Structures are given as C-alpha cells and as structure tokens.
C-alpha cells in the first residue's frame, strides 16, 4: 500500500515541478502532509512545511486530485488516504522550541525597559508596508531581537553599522541602545527615510539617511567604511547578490559581519544552496550562524494582491503569523569581495519561487 | 594613541600567524581582549573569544610581551593599555542568550520525564572519554537537546538514523524516545559499542552496532539506507570529509538530513569557510541551520595531556564549561554526493589548528 503511494507521490512531485519549475521531492510532499497534522489554514501549512509557497499551493491541488487531502470550504484537511500514508510510515514531528525565546536563542529583556518601550512607541507610528518595494516587516520584538543578536556577537558596541533597506526600523532600535559608533541607512522608500530622519533628529541619533535605489552602486563615501551591516533582501538570486554584495562592499575589511534574513517561503533549498555557493565561492565570506524562524513578519495589507494569493488553492486569510525567515550571520575573511556594479535593467523581485511580492 | 595600537596589533597578528600558521586578524585579538572583560581563566577566554585555542594561546603571549595583558599567577588580566584600547574604541558586547534554553532555541522538557530520567541514569554509568580517539562528550542535557532538535525537524519519527561515532550516546537517547524506525551506530571504541549494545538489549532498542574505524569504507549494508545521520567529527578537513562524507553516503536519497557539531576552538573561520565550500561544492548539500554554542562538552580527564595544554600560557584548570561547538544541519539535494573511499594512511586528528586532541 505504502509502496503504491510512494510511486504516486513521486508522480505528483514530477507534475508539481513541471508546473512550478521548482525542484520538488517526495519529502516536500511529506512536509506538506505533516504540516496538515498541525493546521488546516493554507498560510500556516506553508510556514510549517518549510517549503516554497508556490510549491505548496500547486502540491495541495495535486494532492487533492489524488485524494491525499480534501478542501473543506477554506479549510485544508488530510483525507483518510493522506492520514494512512503518514501513519503507516509513522512519520511526524514534535516541536521542542523554547517557549521563552520562541526558538531564537536570544531574548530582548537585557536591552532595557526604556529601549523596548520607546521602540514600541516609534513602531506604533510607522508607515505601513507597501507592495511596490516587496515590503513586509518583522514584529517590533524581532527587530529588537536582531539588535540583541548583533550586540551578543560584539558587532554593535563602538561599531559603524549600515542598514540596507530599513523597512524593519533596525536603525532606530540601534539608535535607542546608544551603543553604536555610527549608523547609516540606505532605503528606497521616501516615506520610510522621512520617518527615520524625523525620529533620528528628535532623539539625536545622528543617523545618516540615503534615499536611493540599491540597483545603483553605493556612493563612494559608504564603501569600505562599516563594521557591520544588516539587510533583509527579497529572495531572488539577483536581489541577494545585490543586497548582500552591496553590504559586503560597505564593510571596512576582514572579520566584519553581515546579518540578513532568508526565507524558505520564497526560496527552495535548492536556491538556498546556489546562494550559499555565491557566499562562499564568489563573495568568499563564511556563514557563522543560521537561526531558523528567527524573523516573524507582521501580515501586510496587500496579501490579497500578491502573487501567492493568486496561486493559493483556497482564498482565506492567515490565522496567525505565517511568514518567517532564518537569520544568517556572515563574516568577511581574507580575500573577500563585494559587488557594487549597477544592476539597473533588472526586475529583482521576480523569479519562479518568489510568491510574497 | 589608538592608531599606534592599531599598528601594534597588526604586527602582533602577523607574528601570531607566523608562529601558529593560523590566519590571524586584528579582530581575533580584539575578540581575545573583549573575552578578558568577562573572565580571567584561560579556557574561558578561548570560549568567549570564539577564536582557535592555538591562536589564543600564542596571542596572549604576544599581547603580554606588548603589555596589553598581564599574567597574575594563573589569572590573565587586561593591562591599563589593553583596557585603554577597548575603551577608546568603545568596544564590547552584552550577551542576550535565552536563559531558559541557553541560547539553543530548543528545550528538552517535551521529551518526557521518563526519557530524561532514564537517560541520566544511562549516562551516569558510561565509559569515560579517552584521548586515543579524540573523545570528549557533551553533557547529557545536550545529547537530549540534539534529539529534540532532530525531532522538531521531522527527522526522528519513523526515520532510520545512523550515528557515526557515538561518544555522546545519542543512539541510546533516541532509543528511549521510541520514535525512530531504526537506529545504527558505527563507533571505533569497543568500550562504547559494548556499553551501547548492553543498554540496547536491556531496553530492547534493537540498535545495530558496528565496531569499526571510519577510515575504512562503510559496509555495503549501511549505504543509501538512512534518513538521518548524526556525528561530531574532529575538525581537521580530512576528518570532516571522512565523517560527513560517510554520513552522506549512508543517506537514502534526496532531502535527507545530517546533524553534526563544529567548533571554532579547533578550527578558524577560514577553515570553516573551506569546509562550507566542501559541503556546497563537493558534497552538494545545503546548510539549513547553524546554532552557535549548542553543544557544551563535559571536561575530559586528559586535558593536561592534550596539545592545547602544552601551548596554554598558564597551566590552570578550566573554571566552567569551556569547550563548545555549533550544531549544523545539512540536507541532501538533487546531485548530492557522499565519500566512502578508504583513508587509511592518514592521521585525521592532526593539523595546525587542532588543539583539543
């Protein structure tokens, strides 16, 4: 029985891959079936499966065609056949994430009550995420956790820090800690740079703010200057090359650090591998940390406008935080290289796997 | 003043590198100076600096020669000059690790009281670590946390799991959970395989135990068979190729997982980079997680016999857990390759950076 299903799933995987052009494995389908033991909401299936949204959407349709899952209104459920596959193989998982830090390993308390309270206030008045720039920001708790992470590794105190794209207002959270030597922000959205400049001057953070499109090279005065960068790029390989390459170009030299989020929702593990080769072969930087689901994003208003909504097999809103990404840390070593060439004629937000833009 | 010290530190870094043949940066020395703001115990300086032991040992000698640190009996302290460097640059770090999970992001409670209690009992009677095989095992809490991690990612339930080198008794902890489909252990030390077989038969775990030297190829019946492997290799590139390559060879196919520890105490970040290239270019596997300091090791009896003791600038015992490693998770993708050739004439425990063997 399981052997027949195994062949059937292999066929489904082939069909999904043909349709989506995303590498699809039996394990991808298993991950989706297992996610359905935890939730019946499409968006949470995407989160728990750890598979790309476009792949999950197409797989669910194919799995329904083959009677592994059933659509019950907007709810997605395992059929008895789907349940049989899991139980005959005894598959499953129990999660053991720390409830105190949500699995991040990092807590924000030590940043101090004032920093936390003031940042929540600043965050409360921020401009909303808009689709034009693939925005979608993390919760204020996560922004603070990023700063706590940077501080834990000696990359905050006395350091010059560049934020490339600051939808998450990391620059302002860093300003509140008063630990950095210098803060600069490069951001395309004038609503955001205006807001950051306003808060910065009210609090005396002295943040250098550049309103610019990162497809242009960084200006000379930002190159080879910083100890640390933070960014959260879209997951196309072009955008990754652009954001991380610019960040590395801005670093002062060897043994400086870069922090960024990378999701599996807009990128298959095969794309992750290509990206890791770019990091280690082309940029010649070492990956020191990958913390899963460190970044939790607040739902953005344009969810029913994005590509992922079109392909979703049921049109339903998320029931809880569904968009997550892993937090990477890299460090430059001898022989590292950045990338600061223009990349003007490119649509950096589009590939087969990007669903959240 | 700082500019003069900067040049002096660049000189010290050059000298340390000449002596140790380990890439040495000004940041390496900064990391050591910063560690000295937290501890005066040599072994904890190694831990907190995140730099290779051999590099730290030689750097401390050179830093003392140049009056940045002073040896006060067995205690190592910043001099006023060392302190001035840090304070003029405002360097430092505050740690924000979660106190509940010690920064692992994973807790063991959900494994159940019985599993925890029984494993502690089993662990209490285990054979001690010996130098011959570069042994040094993690605390029982960490072994359980590894199992909880594997369970959280769907790599435990219904899965066939191979442990390559089981100094940490991961196989027995997995046995206690009753979640795996099959457990096998390959281990060179007959004291350990005897112990694992004894406990396994007492508890009915049915663990397949192979007493063998991994420099030999894995036997045919272990190849292409498992869903998950776990190992904790010595950090020479040869040993990493051997242990991880064998592990990958044992995996059933695409999208299977491997877990292993990698320390910075026996490996510079430059060696980490070379190893990450091996993973992504040669083995063609993707790195999904790197969790810093996940693994804490219990001090072994032969600490004053190992190479690191010889080079230590002061002969003093550790005051707290000092040996830590990051936990990696990799996943196989289309086109992955293992390594199962013999590697017989090689001393896999020796290179410039390995200090703990």
PDB file of N, CA and C in Angstrom, chain A residues 17 24-25 27-28 30 51 89-90 92-98 100 103 105-107 110 148 151-153 155 157-159 179 254-255 269 273 276-277 280-281 284-285 287-290 292 331 333-334, chain B residues 17 24-25 27-28 30 51 89-98 100 103 105-107 110 148 151-153 155 157-159 179 254-255 269 273 276-277 280-281 284-285 287-290 292 331 333-334:
ATOM      1  N   UNK A  17       6.603  19.934 -10.143  1.00  0.00           N
ATOM      2  CA  UNK A  17       7.843  20.555 -10.631  1.00  0.00           C
ATOM      3  C   UNK A  17       7.682  21.081 -12.058  1.00  0.00           C
ATOM      4  N   UNK A  24      11.024  19.652  -6.756  1.00  0.00           N
ATOM      5  CA  UNK A  24      10.013  19.093  -5.852  1.00  0.00           C
ATOM      6  C   UNK A  24      10.376  17.642  -5.551  1.00  0.00           C
ATOM      7  N   UNK A  25      10.334  17.300  -4.288  1.00  0.00           N
ATOM      8  CA  UNK A  25      10.748  15.983  -3.826  1.00  0.00           C
ATOM      9  C   UNK A  25       9.586  15.314  -3.098  1.00  0.00           C
ATOM     10  N   UNK A  27       9.885  14.275  -0.210  1.00  0.00           N
ATOM     11  CA  UNK A  27       9.976  14.895   1.114  1.00  0.00           C
ATOM     12  C   UNK A  27       9.231  16.235   1.165  1.00  0.00           C
ATOM     13  N   UNK A  28       9.206  16.964   0.034  1.00  0.00           N
ATOM     14  CA  UNK A  28       8.424  18.210   0.009  1.00  0.00           C
ATOM     15  C   UNK A  28       6.967  17.897   0.313  1.00  0.00           C
ATOM     16  N   UNK A  30       5.751  15.176   1.747  1.00  0.00           N
ATOM     17  CA  UNK A  30       5.650  14.695   3.132  1.00  0.00           C
ATOM     18  C   UNK A  30       5.591  15.874   4.098  1.00  0.00           C
ATOM     19  N   UNK A  51       8.387  24.654   2.962  1.00  0.00           N
ATOM     20  CA  UNK A  51       8.526  24.555   1.502  1.00  0.00           C
ATOM     21  C   UNK A  51       8.066  25.870   0.858  1.00  0.00           C
ATOM     22  N   UNK A  89       3.891   4.954   7.773  1.00  0.00           N
ATOM     23  CA  UNK A  89       5.325   5.232   7.865  1.00  0.00           C
ATOM     24  C   UNK A  89       5.718   5.775   9.240  1.00  0.00           C
ATOM     25  N   UNK A  90       4.714   5.973  10.124  1.00  0.00           N
ATOM     26  CA  UNK A  90       4.948   6.545  11.466  1.00  0.00           C
ATOM     27  C   UNK A  90       5.649   7.887  11.425  1.00  0.00           C
ATOM     28  N   UNK A  92       6.144  12.055  11.490  1.00  0.00           N
ATOM     29  CA  UNK A  92       5.594  13.103  12.340  1.00  0.00           C
ATOM     30  C   UNK A  92       6.704  13.905  12.972  1.00  0.00           C
ATOM     31  N   UNK A  93       6.316  14.906  13.708  1.00  0.00           N
ATOM     32  CA  UNK A  93       7.324  15.628  14.480  1.00  0.00           C
ATOM     33  C   UNK A  93       6.680  16.236  15.707  1.00  0.00           C
ATOM     34  N   UNK A  94       7.454  16.294  16.774  1.00  0.00           N
ATOM     35  CA  UNK A  94       7.072  17.080  17.936  1.00  0.00           C
ATOM     36  C   UNK A  94       8.040  18.237  18.000  1.00  0.00           C
ATOM     37  N   UNK A  95       7.523  19.437  18.241  1.00  0.00           N
ATOM     38  CA  UNK A  95       8.411  20.589  18.293  1.00  0.00           C
ATOM     39  C   UNK A  95       8.880  20.831  19.720  1.00  0.00           C
ATOM     40  N   UNK A  96      10.115  21.247  19.823  1.00  0.00           N
ATOM     41  CA  UNK A  96      10.735  21.464  21.133  1.00  0.00           C
ATOM     42  C   UNK A  96      11.324  22.862  21.219  1.00  0.00           C
ATOM     43  N   UNK A  97      10.704  23.814  20.523  1.00  0.00           N
ATOM     44  CA  UNK A  97      11.215  25.177  20.559  1.00  0.00           C
ATOM     45  C   UNK A  97      11.040  25.777  21.944  1.00  0.00           C
ATOM     46  N   UNK A  98      12.016  26.508  22.361  1.00  0.00           N
ATOM     47  CA  UNK A  98      11.965  27.174  23.660  1.00  0.00           C
ATOM     48  C   UNK A  98      10.822  28.185  23.659  1.00  0.00           C
ATOM     49  N   UNK A 100      10.337  30.491  25.822  1.00  0.00           N
ATOM     50  CA  UNK A 100      10.772  31.784  26.342  1.00  0.00           C
ATOM     51  C   UNK A 100      11.294  32.698  25.232  1.00  0.00           C
ATOM     52  N   UNK A 103      12.447  29.972  20.225  1.00  0.00           N
ATOM     53  CA  UNK A 103      13.412  29.242  19.409  1.00  0.00           C
ATOM     54  C   UNK A 103      14.535  30.091  18.859  1.00  0.00           C
ATOM     55  N   UNK A 105      16.821  31.682  20.645  1.00  0.00           N
ATOM     56  CA  UNK A 105      18.033  31.601  21.452  1.00  0.00           C
ATOM     57  C   UNK A 105      18.424  32.943  22.052  1.00  0.00           C
ATOM     58  N   UNK A 106      17.706  33.980  21.665  1.00  0.00           N
ATOM     59  CA  UNK A 106      18.036  35.366  22.050  1.00  0.00           C
ATOM     60  C   UNK A 106      16.816  36.006  22.708  1.00  0.00           C
ATOM     61  N   UNK A 107      17.022  36.693  23.805  1.00  0.00           N
ATOM     62  CA  UNK A 107      15.932  37.436  24.445  1.00  0.00           C
ATOM     63  C   UNK A 107      16.264  38.932  24.461  1.00  0.00           C
ATOM     64  N   UNK A 110      17.394  42.290  28.282  1.00  0.00           N
ATOM     65  CA  UNK A 110      18.606  42.998  28.701  1.00  0.00           C
ATOM     66  C   UNK A 110      18.868  44.282  27.926  1.00  0.00           C
ATOM     67  N   UNK A 148      19.712  42.638  19.639  1.00  0.00           N
ATOM     68  CA  UNK A 148      20.286  41.873  20.755  1.00  0.00           C
ATOM     69  C   UNK A 148      21.281  40.831  20.226  1.00  0.00           C
ATOM     70  N   UNK A 151      24.441  42.614  19.210  1.00  0.00           N
ATOM     71  CA  UNK A 151      25.157  43.015  20.423  1.00  0.00           C
ATOM     72  C   UNK A 151      25.870  41.826  21.056  1.00  0.00           C
ATOM     73  N   UNK A 152      25.226  40.645  21.035  1.00  0.00           N
ATOM     74  CA  UNK A 152      25.800  39.458  21.672  1.00  0.00           C
ATOM     75  C   UNK A 152      27.107  39.040  21.012  1.00  0.00           C
ATOM     76  N   UNK A 153      27.251  39.372  19.737  1.00  0.00           N
ATOM     77  CA  UNK A 153      28.429  38.916  18.997  1.00  0.00           C
ATOM     78  C   UNK A 153      29.466  40.013  18.818  1.00  0.00           C
ATOM     79  N   UNK A 155      29.211  42.988  17.574  1.00  0.00           N
ATOM     80  CA  UNK A 155      29.128  43.743  16.327  1.00  0.00           C
ATOM     81  C   UNK A 155      28.345  45.047  16.470  1.00  0.00           C
ATOM     82  N   UNK A 157      28.582  47.429  19.796  1.00  0.00           N
ATOM     83  CA  UNK A 157      29.252  48.460  20.608  1.00  0.00           C
ATOM     84  C   UNK A 157      30.479  49.027  19.896  1.00  0.00           C
ATOM     85  N   UNK A 158      30.478  50.342  19.737  1.00  0.00           N
ATOM     86  CA  UNK A 158      31.619  51.007  19.117  1.00  0.00           C
ATOM     87  C   UNK A 158      31.753  50.727  17.632  1.00  0.00           C
ATOM     88  N   UNK A 159      30.734  50.105  17.032  1.00  0.00           N
ATOM     89  CA  UNK A 159      30.832  49.716  15.618  1.00  0.00           C
ATOM     90  C   UNK A 159      30.044  50.670  14.732  1.00  0.00           C
ATOM     91  N   UNK A 179      24.623  52.342  21.621  1.00  0.00           N
ATOM     92  CA  UNK A 179      25.864  51.567  21.680  1.00  0.00           C
ATOM     93  C   UNK A 179      26.725  51.699  20.417  1.00  0.00           C
ATOM     94  N   UNK A 254      38.506  42.764   6.693  1.00  0.00           N
ATOM     95  CA  UNK A 254      38.337  41.380   7.112  1.00  0.00           C
ATOM     96  C   UNK A 254      37.710  41.308   8.503  1.00  0.00           C
ATOM     97  N   UNK A 255      37.001  40.213   8.719  1.00  0.00           N
ATOM     98  CA  UNK A 255      36.371  39.922  10.020  1.00  0.00           C
ATOM     99  C   UNK A 255      35.336  40.973  10.421  1.00  0.00           C
ATOM    100  N   UNK A 269      15.187  25.069  -1.028  1.00  0.00           N
ATOM    101  CA  UNK A 269      16.518  24.774  -0.501  1.00  0.00           C
ATOM    102  C   UNK A 269      17.537  24.701  -1.630  1.00  0.00           C
ATOM    103  N   UNK A 273      21.002  26.649  -1.680  1.00  0.00           N
ATOM    104  CA  UNK A 273      22.325  26.086  -1.980  1.00  0.00           C
ATOM    105  C   UNK A 273      23.073  26.963  -2.982  1.00  0.00           C
ATOM    106  N   UNK A 276      24.262  29.881  -1.137  1.00  0.00           N
ATOM    107  CA  UNK A 276      25.388  29.584  -0.246  1.00  0.00           C
ATOM    108  C   UNK A 276      26.684  29.450  -1.041  1.00  0.00           C
ATOM    109  N   UNK A 277      26.573  28.948  -2.286  1.00  0.00           N
ATOM    110  CA  UNK A 277      27.765  28.902  -3.148  1.00  0.00           C
ATOM    111  C   UNK A 277      28.217  30.308  -3.515  1.00  0.00           C
ATOM    112  N   UNK A 280      30.089  31.604  -0.436  1.00  0.00           N
ATOM    113  CA  UNK A 280      31.380  31.001  -0.096  1.00  0.00           C
ATOM    114  C   UNK A 280      32.375  31.052  -1.254  1.00  0.00           C
ATOM    115  N   UNK A 281      31.902  30.969  -2.503  1.00  0.00           N
ATOM    116  CA  UNK A 281      32.816  30.980  -3.651  1.00  0.00           C
ATOM    117  C   UNK A 281      33.052  32.381  -4.197  1.00  0.00           C
ATOM    118  N   UNK A 284      33.261  34.949  -0.949  1.00  0.00           N
ATOM    119  CA  UNK A 284      34.303  34.411  -0.057  1.00  0.00           C
ATOM    120  C   UNK A 284      34.126  34.873   1.379  1.00  0.00           C
ATOM    121  N   UNK A 285      32.888  34.742   1.863  1.00  0.00           N
ATOM    122  CA  UNK A 285      32.598  35.006   3.270  1.00  0.00           C
ATOM    123  C   UNK A 285      32.144  33.700   3.912  1.00  0.00           C
ATOM    124  N   UNK A 287      29.750  31.593   6.622  1.00  0.00           N
ATOM    125  CA  UNK A 287      28.468  31.653   7.327  1.00  0.00           C
ATOM    126  C   UNK A 287      28.716  31.207   8.765  1.00  0.00           C
ATOM    127  N   UNK A 288      28.471  32.086   9.731  1.00  0.00           N
ATOM    128  CA  UNK A 288      28.731  31.699  11.125  1.00  0.00           C
ATOM    129  C   UNK A 288      27.474  31.250  11.859  1.00  0.00           C
ATOM    130  N   UNK A 289      26.301  31.712  11.420  1.00  0.00           N
ATOM    131  CA  UNK A 289      25.051  31.368  12.105  1.00  0.00           C
ATOM    132  C   UNK A 289      23.900  31.296  11.106  1.00  0.00           C
ATOM    133  N   UNK A 290      23.019  30.336  11.288  1.00  0.00           N
ATOM    134  CA  UNK A 290      21.723  30.315  10.595  1.00  0.00           C
ATOM    135  C   UNK A 290      20.685  29.927  11.645  1.00  0.00           C
ATOM    136  N   UNK A 292      16.935  29.380  12.547  1.00  0.00           N
ATOM    137  CA  UNK A 292      15.669  29.131  11.855  1.00  0.00           C
ATOM    138  C   UNK A 292      14.516  29.936  12.461  1.00  0.00           C
ATOM    139  N   UNK A 331      30.691  36.451   8.001  1.00  0.00           N
ATOM    140  CA  UNK A 331      31.855  37.235   8.390  1.00  0.00           C
ATOM    141  C   UNK A 331      32.815  37.259   7.202  1.00  0.00           C
ATOM    142  N   UNK A 333      36.414  37.299   5.383  1.00  0.00           N
ATOM    143  CA  UNK A 333      37.734  36.746   5.657  1.00  0.00           C
ATOM    144  C   UNK A 333      38.688  37.248   4.578  1.00  0.00           C
ATOM    145  N   UNK A 334      39.957  36.918   4.750  1.00  0.00           N
ATOM    146  CA  UNK A 334      40.948  37.289   3.750  1.00  0.00           C
ATOM    147  C   UNK A 334      40.454  36.919   2.343  1.00  0.00           C
TER     148      UNK A 334
ATOM    149  N   UNK B  17      50.409  34.688  13.483  1.00  0.00           N
ATOM    150  CA  UNK B  17      50.145  33.866  12.304  1.00  0.00           C
ATOM    151  C   UNK B  17      51.401  33.133  11.845  1.00  0.00           C
ATOM    152  N   UNK B  24      45.317  35.121  11.274  1.00  0.00           N
ATOM    153  CA  UNK B  24      45.113  35.925  12.484  1.00  0.00           C
ATOM    154  C   UNK B  24      44.831  37.369  12.073  1.00  0.00           C
ATOM    155  N   UNK B  25      43.778  37.926  12.641  1.00  0.00           N
ATOM    156  CA  UNK B  25      43.314  39.251  12.276  1.00  0.00           C
ATOM    157  C   UNK B  25      43.340  40.150  13.499  1.00  0.00           C
ATOM    158  N   UNK B  27      40.821  41.647  14.465  1.00  0.00           N
ATOM    159  CA  UNK B  27      39.580  41.264  15.148  1.00  0.00           C
ATOM    160  C   UNK B  27      39.784  40.046  16.046  1.00  0.00           C
ATOM    161  N   UNK B  28      40.680  39.122  15.649  1.00  0.00           N
ATOM    162  CA  UNK B  28      40.965  37.977  16.528  1.00  0.00           C
ATOM    163  C   UNK B  28      41.481  38.487  17.870  1.00  0.00           C
ATOM    164  N   UNK B  30      41.132  41.529  19.117  1.00  0.00           N
ATOM    165  CA  UNK B  30      40.040  42.252  19.790  1.00  0.00           C
ATOM    166  C   UNK B  30      39.124  41.278  20.517  1.00  0.00           C
ATOM    167  N   UNK B  51      37.799  32.203  19.118  1.00  0.00           N
ATOM    168  CA  UNK B  51      38.994  32.021  18.284  1.00  0.00           C
ATOM    169  C   UNK B  51      39.642  30.672  18.593  1.00  0.00           C
ATOM    170  N   UNK B  89      37.931  52.782  21.825  1.00  0.00           N
ATOM    171  CA  UNK B  89      37.101  52.382  20.689  1.00  0.00           C
ATOM    172  C   UNK B  89      35.666  52.051  21.108  1.00  0.00           C
ATOM    173  N   UNK B  90      35.398  52.116  22.424  1.00  0.00           N
ATOM    174  CA  UNK B  90      34.075  51.764  22.974  1.00  0.00           C
ATOM    175  C   UNK B  90      33.624  50.358  22.590  1.00  0.00           C
ATOM    176  N   UNK B  91      34.573  49.448  22.419  1.00  0.00           N
ATOM    177  CA  UNK B  91      34.198  48.081  22.038  1.00  0.00           C
ATOM    178  C   UNK B  91      33.596  47.334  23.220  1.00  0.00           C
ATOM    179  N   UNK B  92      32.895  46.239  22.931  1.00  0.00           N
ATOM    180  CA  UNK B  92      32.335  45.427  23.991  1.00  0.00           C
ATOM    181  C   UNK B  92      31.152  44.643  23.491  1.00  0.00           C
ATOM    182  N   UNK B  93      30.604  43.823  24.344  1.00  0.00           N
ATOM    183  CA  UNK B  93      29.364  43.156  23.970  1.00  0.00           C
ATOM    184  C   UNK B  93      28.560  42.828  25.218  1.00  0.00           C
ATOM    185  N   UNK B  94      27.263  42.892  25.085  1.00  0.00           N
ATOM    186  CA  UNK B  94      26.381  42.368  26.113  1.00  0.00           C
ATOM    187  C   UNK B  94      25.729  41.140  25.517  1.00  0.00           C
ATOM    188  N   UNK B  95      25.648  40.077  26.291  1.00  0.00           N
ATOM    189  CA  UNK B  95      25.053  38.863  25.753  1.00  0.00           C
ATOM    190  C   UNK B  95      23.563  38.830  26.071  1.00  0.00           C
ATOM    191  N   UNK B  96      22.808  38.301  25.140  1.00  0.00           N
ATOM    192  CA  UNK B  96      21.349  38.265  25.269  1.00  0.00           C
ATOM    193  C   UNK B  96      20.833  36.839  25.063  1.00  0.00           C
ATOM    194  N   UNK B  97      21.651  35.859  25.430  1.00  0.00           N
ATOM    195  CA  UNK B  97      21.224  34.470  25.253  1.00  0.00           C
ATOM    196  C   UNK B  97      20.053  34.163  26.170  1.00  0.00           C
ATOM    197  N   UNK B  98      19.142  33.398  25.651  1.00  0.00           N
ATOM    198  CA  UNK B  98      17.986  32.988  26.447  1.00  0.00           C
ATOM    199  C   UNK B  98      18.455  32.117  27.610  1.00  0.00           C
ATOM    200  N   UNK B 100      16.596  30.281  29.463  1.00  0.00           N
ATOM    201  CA  UNK B 100      15.803  29.058  29.575  1.00  0.00           C
ATOM    202  C   UNK B 100      16.409  27.915  28.757  1.00  0.00           C
ATOM    203  N   UNK B 103      20.387  29.598  24.882  1.00  0.00           N
ATOM    204  CA  UNK B 103      20.671  30.085  23.531  1.00  0.00           C
ATOM    205  C   UNK B 103      20.499  29.037  22.446  1.00  0.00           C
ATOM    206  N   UNK B 105      17.655  27.556  21.626  1.00  0.00           N
ATOM    207  CA  UNK B 105      16.366  27.656  20.963  1.00  0.00           C
ATOM    208  C   UNK B 105      15.528  26.403  21.147  1.00  0.00           C
ATOM    209  N   UNK B 106      16.111  25.392  21.770  1.00  0.00           N
ATOM    210  CA  UNK B 106      15.471  24.078  21.921  1.00  0.00           C
ATOM    211  C   UNK B 106      15.462  23.685  23.391  1.00  0.00           C
ATOM    212  N   UNK B 107      14.338  23.169  23.863  1.00  0.00           N
ATOM    213  CA  UNK B 107      14.270  22.675  25.239  1.00  0.00           C
ATOM    214  C   UNK B 107      13.935  21.183  25.232  1.00  0.00           C
ATOM    215  N   UNK B 110       9.742  18.451  26.689  1.00  0.00           N
ATOM    216  CA  UNK B 110       8.707  17.701  25.978  1.00  0.00           C
ATOM    217  C   UNK B 110       9.116  16.284  25.606  1.00  0.00           C
ATOM    218  N   UNK B 148      15.959  16.351  20.589  1.00  0.00           N
ATOM    219  CA  UNK B 148      14.788  17.233  20.490  1.00  0.00           C
ATOM    220  C   UNK B 148      14.850  18.053  19.206  1.00  0.00           C
ATOM    221  N   UNK B 151      13.948  15.840  16.320  1.00  0.00           N
ATOM    222  CA  UNK B 151      12.506  15.587  16.366  1.00  0.00           C
ATOM    223  C   UNK B 151      11.714  16.796  15.848  1.00  0.00           C
ATOM    224  N   UNK B 152      12.189  17.990  16.176  1.00  0.00           N
ATOM    225  CA  UNK B 152      11.470  19.212  15.781  1.00  0.00           C
ATOM    226  C   UNK B 152      11.419  19.365  14.267  1.00  0.00           C
ATOM    227  N   UNK B 153      12.406  18.803  13.577  1.00  0.00           N
ATOM    228  CA  UNK B 153      12.508  18.995  12.133  1.00  0.00           C
ATOM    229  C   UNK B 153      12.014  17.779  11.339  1.00  0.00           C
ATOM    230  N   UNK B 155      12.925  14.688  11.498  1.00  0.00           N
ATOM    231  CA  UNK B 155      13.959  13.737  11.101  1.00  0.00           C
ATOM    232  C   UNK B 155      14.092  12.568  12.070  1.00  0.00           C
ATOM    233  N   UNK B 157      10.868  10.791  13.875  1.00  0.00           N
ATOM    234  CA  UNK B 157       9.739   9.855  13.872  1.00  0.00           C
ATOM    235  C   UNK B 157       9.689   9.053  12.580  1.00  0.00           C
ATOM    236  N   UNK B 158       9.671   7.739  12.723  1.00  0.00           N
ATOM    237  CA  UNK B 158       9.568   6.871  11.558  1.00  0.00           C
ATOM    238  C   UNK B 158      10.806   6.869  10.686  1.00  0.00           C
ATOM    239  N   UNK B 159      11.894   7.480  11.166  1.00  0.00           N
ATOM    240  CA  UNK B 159      13.100   7.603  10.347  1.00  0.00           C
ATOM    241  C   UNK B 159      14.168   6.595  10.759  1.00  0.00           C
ATOM    242  N   UNK B 179      10.786   6.698  19.023  1.00  0.00           N
ATOM    243  CA  UNK B 179      10.208   7.346  17.855  1.00  0.00           C
ATOM    244  C   UNK B 179      10.850   6.919  16.537  1.00  0.00           C
ATOM    245  N   UNK B 254      17.589  12.044  -1.779  1.00  0.00           N
ATOM    246  CA  UNK B 254      17.474  13.494  -1.675  1.00  0.00           C
ATOM    247  C   UNK B 254      16.608  13.886  -0.473  1.00  0.00           C
ATOM    248  N   UNK B 255      16.890  15.072   0.047  1.00  0.00           N
ATOM    249  CA  UNK B 255      16.130  15.659   1.149  1.00  0.00           C
ATOM    250  C   UNK B 255      16.188  14.809   2.420  1.00  0.00           C
ATOM    251  N   UNK B 269      37.756  30.398  11.414  1.00  0.00           N
ATOM    252  CA  UNK B 269      36.662  30.644  10.469  1.00  0.00           C
ATOM    253  C   UNK B 269      37.136  30.420   9.034  1.00  0.00           C
ATOM    254  N   UNK B 273      35.232  28.154   6.386  1.00  0.00           N
ATOM    255  CA  UNK B 273      34.879  28.512   5.010  1.00  0.00           C
ATOM    256  C   UNK B 273      35.272  27.397   4.044  1.00  0.00           C
ATOM    257  N   UNK B 276      32.795  24.752   4.413  1.00  0.00           N
ATOM    258  CA  UNK B 276      31.494  25.087   3.814  1.00  0.00           C
ATOM    259  C   UNK B 276      31.546  24.956   2.296  1.00  0.00           C
ATOM    260  N   UNK B 277      32.717  25.234   1.716  1.00  0.00           N
ATOM    261  CA  UNK B 277      32.865  25.006   0.267  1.00  0.00           C
ATOM    262  C   UNK B 277      32.807  23.521  -0.054  1.00  0.00           C
ATOM    263  N   UNK B 280      29.079  22.585   0.051  1.00  0.00           N
ATOM    264  CA  UNK B 280      28.207  23.109  -1.006  1.00  0.00           C
ATOM    265  C   UNK B 280      28.705  22.757  -2.402  1.00  0.00           C
ATOM    266  N   UNK B 281      30.018  22.672  -2.598  1.00  0.00           N
ATOM    267  CA  UNK B 281      30.555  22.369  -3.940  1.00  0.00           C
ATOM    268  C   UNK B 281      30.764  20.874  -4.164  1.00  0.00           C
ATOM    269  N   UNK B 284      27.597  18.891  -2.327  1.00  0.00           N
ATOM    270  CA  UNK B 284      26.368  19.485  -2.875  1.00  0.00           C
ATOM    271  C   UNK B 284      25.165  19.307  -1.952  1.00  0.00           C
ATOM    272  N   UNK B 285      25.393  19.656  -0.691  1.00  0.00           N
ATOM    273  CA  UNK B 285      24.312  19.658   0.286  1.00  0.00           C
ATOM    274  C   UNK B 285      24.112  21.092   0.750  1.00  0.00           C
ATOM    275  N   UNK B 287      23.195  23.882   3.749  1.00  0.00           N
ATOM    276  CA  UNK B 287      23.229  24.075   5.200  1.00  0.00           C
ATOM    277  C   UNK B 287      21.923  24.744   5.604  1.00  0.00           C
ATOM    278  N   UNK B 288      21.125  24.086   6.433  1.00  0.00           N
ATOM    279  CA  UNK B 288      19.833  24.672   6.821  1.00  0.00           C
ATOM    280  C   UNK B 288      19.883  25.366   8.178  1.00  0.00           C
ATOM    281  N   UNK B 289      20.817  24.959   9.044  1.00  0.00           N
ATOM    282  CA  UNK B 289      20.887  25.534  10.384  1.00  0.00           C
ATOM    283  C   UNK B 289      22.328  25.544  10.883  1.00  0.00           C
ATOM    284  N   UNK B 290      22.718  26.609  11.552  1.00  0.00           N
ATOM    285  CA  UNK B 290      23.966  26.637  12.321  1.00  0.00           C
ATOM    286  C   UNK B 290      23.629  27.313  13.649  1.00  0.00           C
ATOM    287  N   UNK B 292      24.794  28.397  17.216  1.00  0.00           N
ATOM    288  CA  UNK B 292      26.045  28.642  17.922  1.00  0.00           C
ATOM    289  C   UNK B 292      26.026  28.085  19.337  1.00  0.00           C
ATOM    290  N   UNK B 331      21.052  19.279   4.455  1.00  0.00           N
ATOM    291  CA  UNK B 331      20.054  18.457   3.786  1.00  0.00           C
ATOM    292  C   UNK B 331      20.587  18.123   2.388  1.00  0.00           C
ATOM    293  N   UNK B 333      20.349  17.398  -1.568  1.00  0.00           N
ATOM    294  CA  UNK B 333      19.508  17.855  -2.670  1.00  0.00           C
ATOM    295  C   UNK B 333      19.903  17.079  -3.913  1.00  0.00           C
ATOM    296  N   UNK B 334      19.164  17.290  -4.977  1.00  0.00           N
ATOM    297  CA  UNK B 334      19.477  16.663  -6.251  1.00  0.00           C
ATOM    298  C   UNK B 334      20.966  16.835  -6.582  1.00  0.00           C
TER     299      UNK B 334
END
